[in-house]
mmCIF file of C-alpha atoms in Angstrom:
data_model
loop_
_atom_site.group_PDB
_atom_site.id
_atom_site.type_symbol
_atom_site.label_atom_id
_atom_site.label_comp_id
_atom_site.label_asym_id
_atom_site.label_seq_id
_atom_site.Cartn_x
_atom_site.Cartn_y
_atom_site.Cartn_z
ATOM 1 C CA UNK A 1434 12.373 -8.604 -31.871
ATOM 2 C CA UNK A 1435 12.589 -10.276 -28.506
ATOM 3 C CA UNK A 1436 9.150 -11.369 -27.692
ATOM 4 C CA UNK A 1437 9.607 -12.388 -24.053
ATOM 5 C CA UNK A 1438 7.551 -10.324 -21.573
ATOM 6 C CA UNK A 1439 9.422 -7.828 -19.551
ATOM 7 C CA UNK A 1440 8.949 -7.724 -15.792
ATOM 8 C CA UNK A 1441 9.045 -4.425 -13.931
ATOM 9 C CA UNK A 1442 9.695 -4.767 -10.211
ATOM 10 C CA UNK A 1443 8.777 -2.037 -7.855
ATOM 11 C CA UNK A 1444 8.138 -1.471 -4.168
ATOM 12 C CA UNK A 1445 5.476 1.068 -3.404
ATOM 13 C CA UNK A 1446 6.062 2.510 0.113
ATOM 14 C CA UNK A 1447 3.222 4.735 1.327
ATOM 15 C CA UNK A 1448 3.015 6.493 4.663
ATOM 16 C CA UNK A 1449 -0.215 7.810 6.099
ATOM 17 C CA UNK A 1450 -1.856 9.379 9.094
ATOM 18 C CA UNK A 1451 -4.954 8.070 10.379
ATOM 19 C CA UNK A 1452 -7.437 9.537 12.897
ATOM 20 C CA UNK A 1453 -9.705 7.001 14.659
ATOM 21 C CA UNK A 1454 -12.437 9.499 15.275
ATOM 22 C CA UNK A 1455 -14.345 9.933 18.588
ATOM 23 C CA UNK A 1456 -15.939 6.486 18.704
ATOM 24 C CA UNK A 1457 -12.999 4.174 17.793
ATOM 25 C CA UNK A 1458 -10.705 6.518 19.549
ATOM 26 C CA UNK A 1459 -12.575 5.932 22.966
ATOM 27 C CA UNK A 1460 -12.373 2.257 22.316
ATOM 28 C CA UNK A 1461 -8.528 2.297 21.787
ATOM 29 C CA UNK A 1462 -7.973 4.601 24.800
ATOM 30 C CA UNK A 1463 -10.158 2.068 26.684
ATOM 31 C CA UNK A 1464 -7.852 -0.767 25.736
ATOM 32 C CA UNK A 1465 -4.883 1.126 27.155
ATOM 33 C CA UNK A 1466 -6.825 1.354 30.425
ATOM 34 C CA UNK A 1467 -7.515 -2.435 30.204
ATOM 35 C CA UNK A 1468 -11.120 -2.036 29.320
ATOM 36 C CA UNK A 1469 -13.178 -3.412 26.380
ATOM 37 C CA UNK A 1470 -15.665 -0.724 25.553
ATOM 38 C CA UNK A 1471 -18.755 -0.986 23.293
ATOM 39 C CA UNK A 1472 -21.317 1.552 22.349
ATOM 40 C CA UNK A 1473 -25.077 1.068 21.859
ATOM 41 C CA UNK A 1474 -27.615 2.170 19.243
ATOM 42 C CA UNK A 1475 -30.156 4.587 20.866
ATOM 43 C CA UNK A 1476 -32.956 3.026 18.747
ATOM 44 C CA UNK A 1477 -32.487 -0.779 18.524
ATOM 45 C CA UNK A 1478 -30.121 -0.970 21.577
ATOM 46 C CA UNK A 1479 -27.680 -3.329 19.946
ATOM 47 C CA UNK A 1480 -23.996 -3.162 20.841
ATOM 48 C CA UNK A 1481 -21.146 -2.287 18.462
ATOM 49 C CA UNK A 1482 -17.702 -3.713 19.097
ATOM 50 C CA UNK A 1483 -15.418 -2.094 17.952
ATOM 51 C CA UNK A 1484 -17.641 0.994 18.286
ATOM 52 C CA UNK A 1485 -18.922 2.735 15.263
ATOM 53 C CA UNK A 1486 -20.267 6.192 14.666
ATOM 54 C CA UNK A 1487 -23.610 5.027 13.173
ATOM 55 C CA UNK A 1488 -25.937 2.025 13.421
ATOM 56 C CA UNK A 1489 -25.861 0.107 10.139
ATOM 57 C CA UNK A 1490 -29.446 -1.144 10.645
ATOM 58 C CA UNK A 1491 -31.233 1.978 11.971
ATOM 59 C CA UNK A 1492 -29.089 4.533 10.236
ATOM 60 C CA UNK A 1493 -28.915 6.720 13.320
ATOM 61 C CA UNK A 1494 -25.977 8.092 15.147
ATOM 62 C CA UNK A 1495 -24.703 5.613 17.794
ATOM 63 C CA UNK A 1496 -24.788 6.473 21.490
ATOM 64 C CA UNK A 1497 -21.934 7.393 23.682
ATOM 65 C CA UNK A 1498 -23.333 5.465 26.621
ATOM 66 C CA UNK A 1499 -20.196 3.356 26.910
ATOM 67 C CA UNK A 1500 -20.646 -0.198 28.137
ATOM 68 C CA UNK A 1501 -17.667 -2.004 29.607
ATOM 69 C CA UNK A 1502 -17.764 -5.637 28.504
ATOM 70 C CA UNK A 1503 -16.452 -8.647 30.301
ATOM 71 C CA UNK A 1504 -13.031 -9.978 29.385
ATOM 72 C CA UNK A 1505 -14.563 -13.441 29.089
ATOM 73 C CA UNK A 1506 -16.672 -14.888 26.299
ATOM 74 C CA UNK A 1507 -17.051 -17.827 24.009
ATOM 75 C CA UNK A 1508 -15.785 -18.689 20.577
ATOM 76 C CA UNK A 1509 -18.445 -18.734 17.849
ATOM 77 C CA UNK A 1510 -16.172 -19.325 14.945
ATOM 78 C CA UNK A 1511 -12.364 -19.622 14.208
ATOM 79 C CA UNK A 1512 -9.877 -20.011 11.478
ATOM 80 C CA UNK A 1513 -6.355 -21.588 11.482
ATOM 81 C CA UNK A 1514 -3.980 -19.581 9.351
ATOM 82 C CA UNK A 1515 -1.092 -21.717 7.973
ATOM 83 C CA UNK A 1516 -0.253 -20.109 4.691
ATOM 84 C CA UNK A 1517 2.464 -17.520 4.969
ATOM 85 C CA UNK A 1518 1.025 -14.268 3.967
ATOM 86 C CA UNK A 1519 2.611 -10.817 3.019
ATOM 87 C CA UNK A 1520 1.396 -8.083 5.357
ATOM 88 C CA UNK A 1521 1.597 -4.617 3.854
ATOM 89 C CA UNK A 1522 1.102 -3.048 7.288
ATOM 90 C CA UNK A 1523 4.501 -4.399 8.502
ATOM 91 C CA UNK A 1524 6.302 -4.711 5.121
ATOM 92 C CA UNK A 1525 7.013 -8.405 5.578
ATOM 93 C CA UNK A 1526 5.752 -11.927 5.937
ATOM 94 C CA UNK A 1527 3.350 -12.623 8.698
ATOM 95 C CA UNK A 1528 4.392 -15.333 11.201
ATOM 96 C CA UNK A 1529 2.427 -18.548 10.762
ATOM 97 C CA UNK A 1530 0.591 -20.496 12.018
ATOM 98 C CA UNK A 1531 -1.768 -18.491 14.109
ATOM 99 C CA UNK A 1532 -5.571 -18.791 14.891
ATOM 100 C CA UNK A 1533 -8.136 -16.058 14.806
ATOM 101 C CA UNK A 1534 -11.606 -16.343 16.299
ATOM 102 C CA UNK A 1535 -14.849 -14.502 16.540
ATOM 103 C CA UNK A 1536 -15.573 -14.199 20.236
ATOM 104 C CA UNK A 1537 -18.984 -13.223 21.802
ATOM 105 C CA UNK A 1538 -18.101 -11.491 25.111
ATOM 106 C CA UNK A 1539 -20.392 -11.935 28.125
ATOM 107 C CA UNK A 1540 -22.868 -9.032 28.408
ATOM 108 C CA UNK A 1541 -23.009 -8.392 24.706
ATOM 109 C CA UNK A 1542 -24.556 -11.379 22.992
ATOM 110 C CA UNK A 1543 -25.397 -9.472 19.857
ATOM 111 C CA UNK A 1544 -21.838 -8.548 18.608
ATOM 112 C CA UNK A 1545 -18.707 -10.530 18.012
ATOM 113 C CA UNK A 1546 -15.095 -9.470 18.682
ATOM 114 C CA UNK A 1547 -12.292 -10.683 16.396
ATOM 115 C CA UNK A 1548 -8.954 -11.495 17.827
ATOM 116 C CA UNK A 1549 -6.140 -14.051 18.012
ATOM 117 C CA UNK A 1550 -6.158 -17.273 20.132
ATOM 118 C CA UNK A 1551 -3.303 -18.347 22.339
ATOM 119 C CA UNK A 1552 -1.479 -21.229 20.861
ATOM 120 C CA UNK A 1553 -2.609 -24.035 23.320
ATOM 121 C CA UNK A 1554 -6.152 -22.673 23.123
ATOM 122 C CA UNK A 1555 -5.930 -22.856 19.363
ATOM 123 C CA UNK A 1556 -5.007 -26.594 19.482
ATOM 124 C CA UNK A 1557 -8.107 -27.515 21.365
ATOM 125 C CA UNK A 1558 -10.462 -24.837 20.003
ATOM 126 C CA UNK A 1559 -14.106 -25.736 19.331
ATOM 127 C CA UNK A 1560 -17.206 -23.698 18.995
ATOM 128 C CA UNK A 1561 -18.573 -22.512 22.294
ATOM 129 C CA UNK A 1562 -15.157 -22.733 24.054
ATOM 130 C CA UNK A 1563 -14.836 -20.262 26.953
ATOM 131 C CA UNK A 1564 -11.993 -17.787 26.562
ATOM 132 C CA UNK A 1565 -10.534 -14.780 28.290
ATOM 133 C CA UNK A 1566 -8.658 -11.762 27.013
ATOM 134 C CA UNK A 1567 -5.000 -11.550 28.002
ATOM 135 C CA UNK A 1568 -3.875 -7.948 28.266
ATOM 136 C CA UNK A 1569 -0.281 -6.682 28.107
ATOM 137 C CA UNK A 1570 1.025 -5.230 31.396
ATOM 138 C CA UNK A 1571 -0.229 -1.599 31.783
ATOM 139 C CA UNK A 1572 3.295 -0.099 31.141
ATOM 140 C CA UNK A 1573 3.386 -1.877 27.721
ATOM 141 C CA UNK A 1574 0.020 -0.879 26.580
ATOM 142 C CA UNK A 1575 -0.132 1.956 24.050
ATOM 143 C CA UNK A 1576 -3.812 2.037 22.913
ATOM 144 C CA UNK A 1577 -4.027 -0.336 20.071
ATOM 145 C CA UNK A 1578 -5.562 -3.730 19.314
ATOM 146 C CA UNK A 1579 -2.184 -5.328 20.157
ATOM 147 C CA UNK A 1580 -2.809 -4.263 23.864
ATOM 148 C CA UNK A 1581 -4.699 -7.559 23.975
ATOM 149 C CA UNK A 1582 -2.025 -10.164 23.297
ATOM 150 C CA UNK A 1583 -4.541 -12.967 22.634
ATOM 151 C CA UNK A 1584 -7.482 -14.884 24.147
ATOM 152 C CA UNK A 1585 -6.633 -17.871 26.290
ATOM 153 C CA UNK A 1586 -8.925 -20.852 27.083
ATOM 154 C CA UNK A 1587 -10.457 -20.862 30.589
ATOM 155 C CA UNK A 1588 -11.243 -23.947 32.532
ATOM 156 C CA UNK A 1589 -14.572 -24.768 34.159
ATOM 157 C CA UNK A 1590 -13.112 -24.362 37.650
ATOM 158 C CA UNK A 1591 -11.892 -20.896 36.902
ATOM 159 C CA UNK A 1592 -15.324 -19.586 35.978
ATOM 160 C CA UNK A 1593 -16.376 -19.070 39.651
ATOM 161 C CA UNK A 1594 -13.638 -16.668 40.907
ATOM 162 C CA UNK A 1595 -13.437 -14.662 37.646
ATOM 163 C CA UNK A 1596 -17.047 -13.662 36.872
ATOM 164 C CA UNK B 350 15.075 -0.620 -3.345
ATOM 165 C CA UNK B 351 18.767 -1.153 -3.261
ATOM 166 C CA UNK B 352 21.141 -3.840 -4.638
ATOM 167 C CA UNK B 353 20.792 -6.188 -7.510
ATOM 168 C CA UNK B 354 17.570 -6.917 -9.281
ATOM 169 C CA UNK B 355 15.354 -9.310 -7.373
ATOM 170 C CA UNK B 356 14.952 -12.737 -9.032
ATOM 171 C CA UNK B 357 11.467 -13.603 -7.611
ATOM 172 C CA UNK B 358 8.586 -12.136 -5.767
ATOM 173 C CA UNK B 359 9.780 -13.904 -2.521
ATOM 174 C CA UNK B 360 13.260 -12.377 -2.986
ATOM 175 C CA UNK B 361 11.622 -8.904 -3.493
ATOM 176 C CA UNK B 362 9.403 -9.381 -0.350
ATOM 177 C CA UNK B 363 12.475 -10.144 1.724
ATOM 178 C CA UNK B 364 14.197 -7.038 0.629
ATOM 179 C CA UNK B 365 11.572 -4.795 2.325
ATOM 180 C CA UNK B 366 12.577 -3.977 5.823
ATOM 181 C CA UNK B 367 9.641 -4.780 8.167
ATOM 182 C CA UNK B 368 8.564 -2.010 10.478
ATOM 183 C CA UNK B 369 6.114 -1.595 13.286
ATOM 184 C CA UNK B 370 2.505 -1.723 12.180
ATOM 185 C CA UNK B 371 1.950 1.850 13.202
ATOM 186 C CA UNK B 372 3.073 4.435 15.583
ATOM 187 C CA UNK B 373 0.502 6.206 17.774
ATOM 188 C CA UNK B 374 1.033 9.967 17.637
ATOM 189 C CA UNK B 375 -1.636 11.058 20.084
ATOM 190 C CA UNK B 376 -4.401 9.300 22.045
ATOM 191 C CA UNK B 377 -6.965 12.130 22.401
ATOM 192 C CA UNK B 378 -7.697 12.773 19.611
ATOM 193 C CA UNK B 379 -6.495 9.362 18.466
ATOM 194 C CA UNK B 380 -4.044 9.739 15.597
ATOM 195 C CA UNK B 381 -1.672 7.105 14.366
ATOM 196 C CA UNK B 382 0.904 6.970 11.630
ATOM 197 C CA UNK B 383 0.934 3.876 9.414
ATOM 198 C CA UNK B 384 2.848 2.427 6.480
ATOM 199 C CA UNK B 385 1.763 0.371 3.591
ATOM 200 C CA UNK B 386 4.515 -1.356 1.758
ATOM 201 C CA UNK B 387 3.538 -3.108 -1.438
ATOM 202 C CA UNK B 388 6.115 -4.883 -3.576
ATOM 203 C CA UNK B 389 4.771 -5.813 -6.897
ATOM 204 C CA UNK B 390 5.819 -7.274 -10.312
ATOM 205 C CA UNK B 391 4.246 -5.662 -13.341
ATOM 206 C CA UNK B 392 4.078 -6.998 -16.871
ATOM 207 C CA UNK B 393 3.793 -3.922 -19.195
ATOM 208 C CA UNK B 394 2.609 -5.812 -22.157
ATOM 209 C CA UNK B 395 4.375 -6.857 -25.344
ATOM 210 C CA UNK B 396 4.517 -3.332 -26.851
ATOM 211 C CA UNK B 397 5.971 -1.566 -23.746
ATOM 212 C CA UNK B 398 8.163 -4.560 -23.136
ATOM 213 C CA UNK B 399 9.992 -4.008 -26.464
ATOM 214 C CA UNK B 400 10.125 -0.266 -25.741
ATOM 215 C CA UNK B 401 11.711 -0.682 -22.344
ATOM 216 C CA UNK B 402 14.058 -3.514 -23.559
ATOM 217 C CA UNK B 403 15.521 -1.407 -26.269
ATOM 218 C CA UNK B 404 15.809 1.563 -23.844
ATOM 219 C CA UNK B 405 17.595 -0.621 -21.383
ATOM 220 C CA UNK B 406 19.859 -2.608 -23.708
ATOM 221 C CA UNK B 407 20.615 0.000 -26.533
ATOM 222 C CA UNK B 408 19.755 3.308 -24.853
ATOM 223 C CA UNK B 409 17.431 4.258 -27.735
ATOM 224 C CA UNK B 410 13.959 5.699 -27.422
ATOM 225 C CA UNK B 411 11.405 4.136 -29.805
ATOM 226 C CA UNK B 412 8.097 5.327 -31.013
ATOM 227 C CA UNK B 413 5.435 3.375 -32.908
ATOM 228 C CA UNK B 414 3.822 4.595 -36.083
ATOM 229 C CA UNK B 415 0.334 4.035 -37.442
ATOM 230 C CA UNK B 416 0.813 3.224 -41.110
ATOM 231 C CA UNK B 417 -2.657 4.605 -41.874
ATOM 232 C CA UNK B 418 -2.790 8.045 -40.231
ATOM 233 C CA UNK B 419 1.045 8.276 -39.776
ATOM 234 C CA UNK B 420 0.737 9.249 -36.058
ATOM 235 C CA UNK B 421 3.880 8.359 -34.059
ATOM 236 C CA UNK B 422 3.101 7.357 -30.500
ATOM 237 C CA UNK B 423 5.684 7.902 -27.764
ATOM 238 C CA UNK B 424 5.263 6.080 -25.304
ATOM 239 C CA UNK B 425 4.136 3.427 -27.759
ATOM 240 C CA UNK B 426 0.650 2.046 -27.950
ATOM 241 C CA UNK B 427 -0.510 -1.337 -29.265
ATOM 242 C CA UNK B 428 -3.570 0.156 -31.123
ATOM 243 C CA UNK B 429 -3.998 3.522 -32.780
ATOM 244 C CA UNK B 430 -6.457 5.699 -30.944
ATOM 245 C CA UNK B 431 -7.682 7.160 -34.182
ATOM 246 C CA UNK B 432 -7.807 4.376 -36.653
ATOM 247 C CA UNK B 433 -8.276 1.383 -34.204
ATOM 248 C CA UNK B 434 -5.650 -0.639 -36.119
ATOM 249 C CA UNK B 435 -2.919 -2.608 -34.641
ATOM 250 C CA UNK B 436 0.516 -0.906 -34.580
ATOM 251 C CA UNK B 437 3.874 -2.565 -35.370
ATOM 252 C CA UNK B 438 6.024 -0.021 -37.229
ATOM 253 C CA UNK B 439 8.764 0.861 -34.715
ATOM 254 C CA UNK B 440 10.904 4.044 -35.461
ATOM 255 C CA UNK B 441 13.502 5.701 -33.378
ATOM 256 C CA UNK B 442 12.722 9.126 -31.858
ATOM 257 C CA UNK B 443 14.622 11.765 -29.858
ATOM 258 C CA UNK B 444 16.701 11.755 -27.781
ATOM 259 C CA UNK B 445 16.136 15.531 -28.274
ATOM 260 C CA UNK B 446 12.704 17.170 -28.075
ATOM 261 C CA UNK B 447 10.646 20.200 -27.255
ATOM 262 C CA UNK B 448 8.935 21.072 -23.935
ATOM 263 C CA UNK B 449 5.134 21.095 -24.510
ATOM 264 C CA UNK B 450 4.199 21.774 -20.894
ATOM 265 C CA UNK B 451 5.470 21.531 -17.403
ATOM 266 C CA UNK B 452 4.526 21.657 -13.696
ATOM 267 C CA UNK B 453 6.170 22.066 -10.331
ATOM 268 C CA UNK B 454 4.344 20.360 -7.562
ATOM 269 C CA UNK B 455 3.484 22.607 -4.618
ATOM 270 C CA UNK B 456 3.818 19.836 -2.083
ATOM 271 C CA UNK B 457 6.090 16.817 -1.914
ATOM 272 C CA UNK B 458 5.105 13.257 -0.766
ATOM 273 C CA UNK B 459 7.210 10.143 -0.159
ATOM 274 C CA UNK B 460 5.952 8.635 -3.379
ATOM 275 C CA UNK B 461 7.397 11.525 -5.484
ATOM 276 C CA UNK B 462 10.774 10.915 -7.296
ATOM 277 C CA UNK B 463 13.614 12.107 -5.221
ATOM 278 C CA UNK B 464 14.808 14.734 -7.632
ATOM 279 C CA UNK B 465 15.111 18.280 -6.396
ATOM 280 C CA UNK B 466 13.818 20.701 -7.609
ATOM 281 C CA UNK B 467 11.000 18.434 -8.747
ATOM 282 C CA UNK B 468 9.645 19.379 -12.099
ATOM 283 C CA UNK B 469 7.402 17.371 -14.334
ATOM 284 C CA UNK B 470 7.418 18.085 -18.087
ATOM 285 C CA UNK B 471 5.567 16.764 -21.136
ATOM 286 C CA UNK B 472 8.179 16.300 -23.901
ATOM 287 C CA UNK B 473 7.427 16.240 -27.562
ATOM 288 C CA UNK B 474 10.434 14.067 -28.846
ATOM 289 C CA UNK B 475 11.728 14.821 -32.258
ATOM 290 C CA UNK B 476 9.916 12.413 -34.725
ATOM 291 C CA UNK B 477 7.042 11.845 -32.340
ATOM 292 C CA UNK B 478 3.510 13.237 -32.502
ATOM 293 C CA UNK B 479 2.542 12.788 -28.835
ATOM 294 C CA UNK B 480 3.982 14.003 -25.523
ATOM 295 C CA UNK B 481 5.959 11.947 -23.049
ATOM 296 C CA UNK B 482 5.502 12.712 -19.356
ATOM 297 C CA UNK B 483 8.938 12.685 -17.565
ATOM 298 C CA UNK B 484 11.078 14.685 -15.129
ATOM 299 C CA UNK B 485 13.109 17.827 -15.969
ATOM 300 C CA UNK B 486 16.615 18.003 -14.359
ATOM 301 C CA UNK B 487 19.779 20.096 -14.432
ATOM 302 C CA UNK B 488 17.501 23.072 -14.716
ATOM 303 C CA UNK B 489 16.736 26.387 -12.960
ATOM 304 C CA UNK B 490 13.014 26.169 -12.102
ATOM 305 C CA UNK B 491 12.601 29.883 -12.822
ATOM 306 C CA UNK B 492 14.041 29.537 -16.274
ATOM 307 C CA UNK B 493 11.871 26.710 -17.600
ATOM 308 C CA UNK B 494 9.899 27.704 -20.674
ATOM 309 C CA UNK B 495 7.316 26.013 -22.856
ATOM 310 C CA UNK B 496 9.026 25.420 -26.244
ATOM 311 C CA UNK B 497 12.468 24.931 -24.626
ATOM 312 C CA UNK B 498 14.715 22.331 -26.326
ATOM 313 C CA UNK B 499 15.555 19.409 -24.105
ATOM 314 C CA UNK B 500 17.588 16.130 -24.275
ATOM 315 C CA UNK B 501 17.135 12.746 -22.519
ATOM 316 C CA UNK B 502 19.720 11.848 -19.898
ATOM 317 C CA UNK B 503 19.889 8.148 -19.563
ATOM 318 C CA UNK B 504 20.595 6.319 -16.283
ATOM 319 C CA UNK B 505 23.972 4.714 -15.862
ATOM 320 C CA UNK B 506 22.494 1.470 -14.603
ATOM 321 C CA UNK B 507 19.311 0.631 -16.599
ATOM 322 C CA UNK B 508 16.822 -1.918 -15.219
ATOM 323 C CA UNK B 509 14.123 -1.850 -17.851
ATOM 324 C CA UNK B 510 11.496 0.780 -16.909
ATOM 325 C CA UNK B 511 10.673 4.463 -17.531
ATOM 326 C CA UNK B 512 13.331 5.515 -14.942
ATOM 327 C CA UNK B 513 16.026 4.304 -17.343
ATOM 328 C CA UNK B 514 15.597 7.833 -18.602
ATOM 329 C CA UNK B 515 16.774 9.810 -15.588
ATOM 330 C CA UNK B 516 15.337 13.082 -16.652
ATOM 331 C CA UNK B 517 15.357 15.664 -19.587
ATOM 332 C CA UNK B 518 17.779 18.489 -19.349
ATOM 333 C CA UNK B 519 17.749 21.812 -21.322
ATOM 334 C CA UNK B 520 19.925 21.720 -24.397
ATOM 335 C CA UNK B 521 21.160 25.364 -23.974
ATOM 336 C CA UNK B 522 22.193 25.991 -20.422
#
């Protein structure tokens, strides 16, 4: 009897439909319009970004008093991804290297936004670095997280005219 | 998956055609269509490895017998569920058998086998004491009956896996 282990190779290919719901849906529609929208808890007042239906601390329904946040903020944490990784969402290997960062946007110091950093920004990234969202041109936006291409580093002399 | 058997996980991953992450179907309400593609390698264990290898290379269906209670398990098990003893007595079963039960799915998904009409049956192979879940084929769905005699139809190109049996067809057409 052949004792070598047998290997069964299979590709599971699943398709699904996903509804974002009213809160996340509003956020994604906002991205298409070039806005970064957050909602607030009616009890503790904290922001949620991306917006959620309920406050995880107070266990109450989140408000729909939408707050448009600044496109600028600062990096509080980051990670360089260098290991090629399989991505089930695209059915292939993800392009490496890339850098992701937690960014606290101006006007909502209580919540961090997670996105990619532009390549040159990634090379000089440090905690506290000032960054700005780079949106796709309006005609290319479709209402997804990819409507923001990445965050780029902003110089000290740019701060005046932007904010 | 098309083409020759992949030789490695990396080879397997390259076979999958990358697609867009998801397609937005409507903005208000926000609905998107996504895809999850998961290639994987699976080790079926020493008992099932032998079962699949004999099926692939010799086209024979094997069962495994408990020498204590004489139960013949198809598909084979490593341990008898009644006596809790290790099993190693291989015996050949089938390829003919009796239909124990069947079902016809009322809805079809992408993950279902691409056999139409789609009928799942539990087949009691001759010589076995348990039922084997598989597909029924070459069959009029309105004339399937419990107790019907069926026979395994083997795949032309066998890769080592349960789909090396294509389906079970009725003996009397």
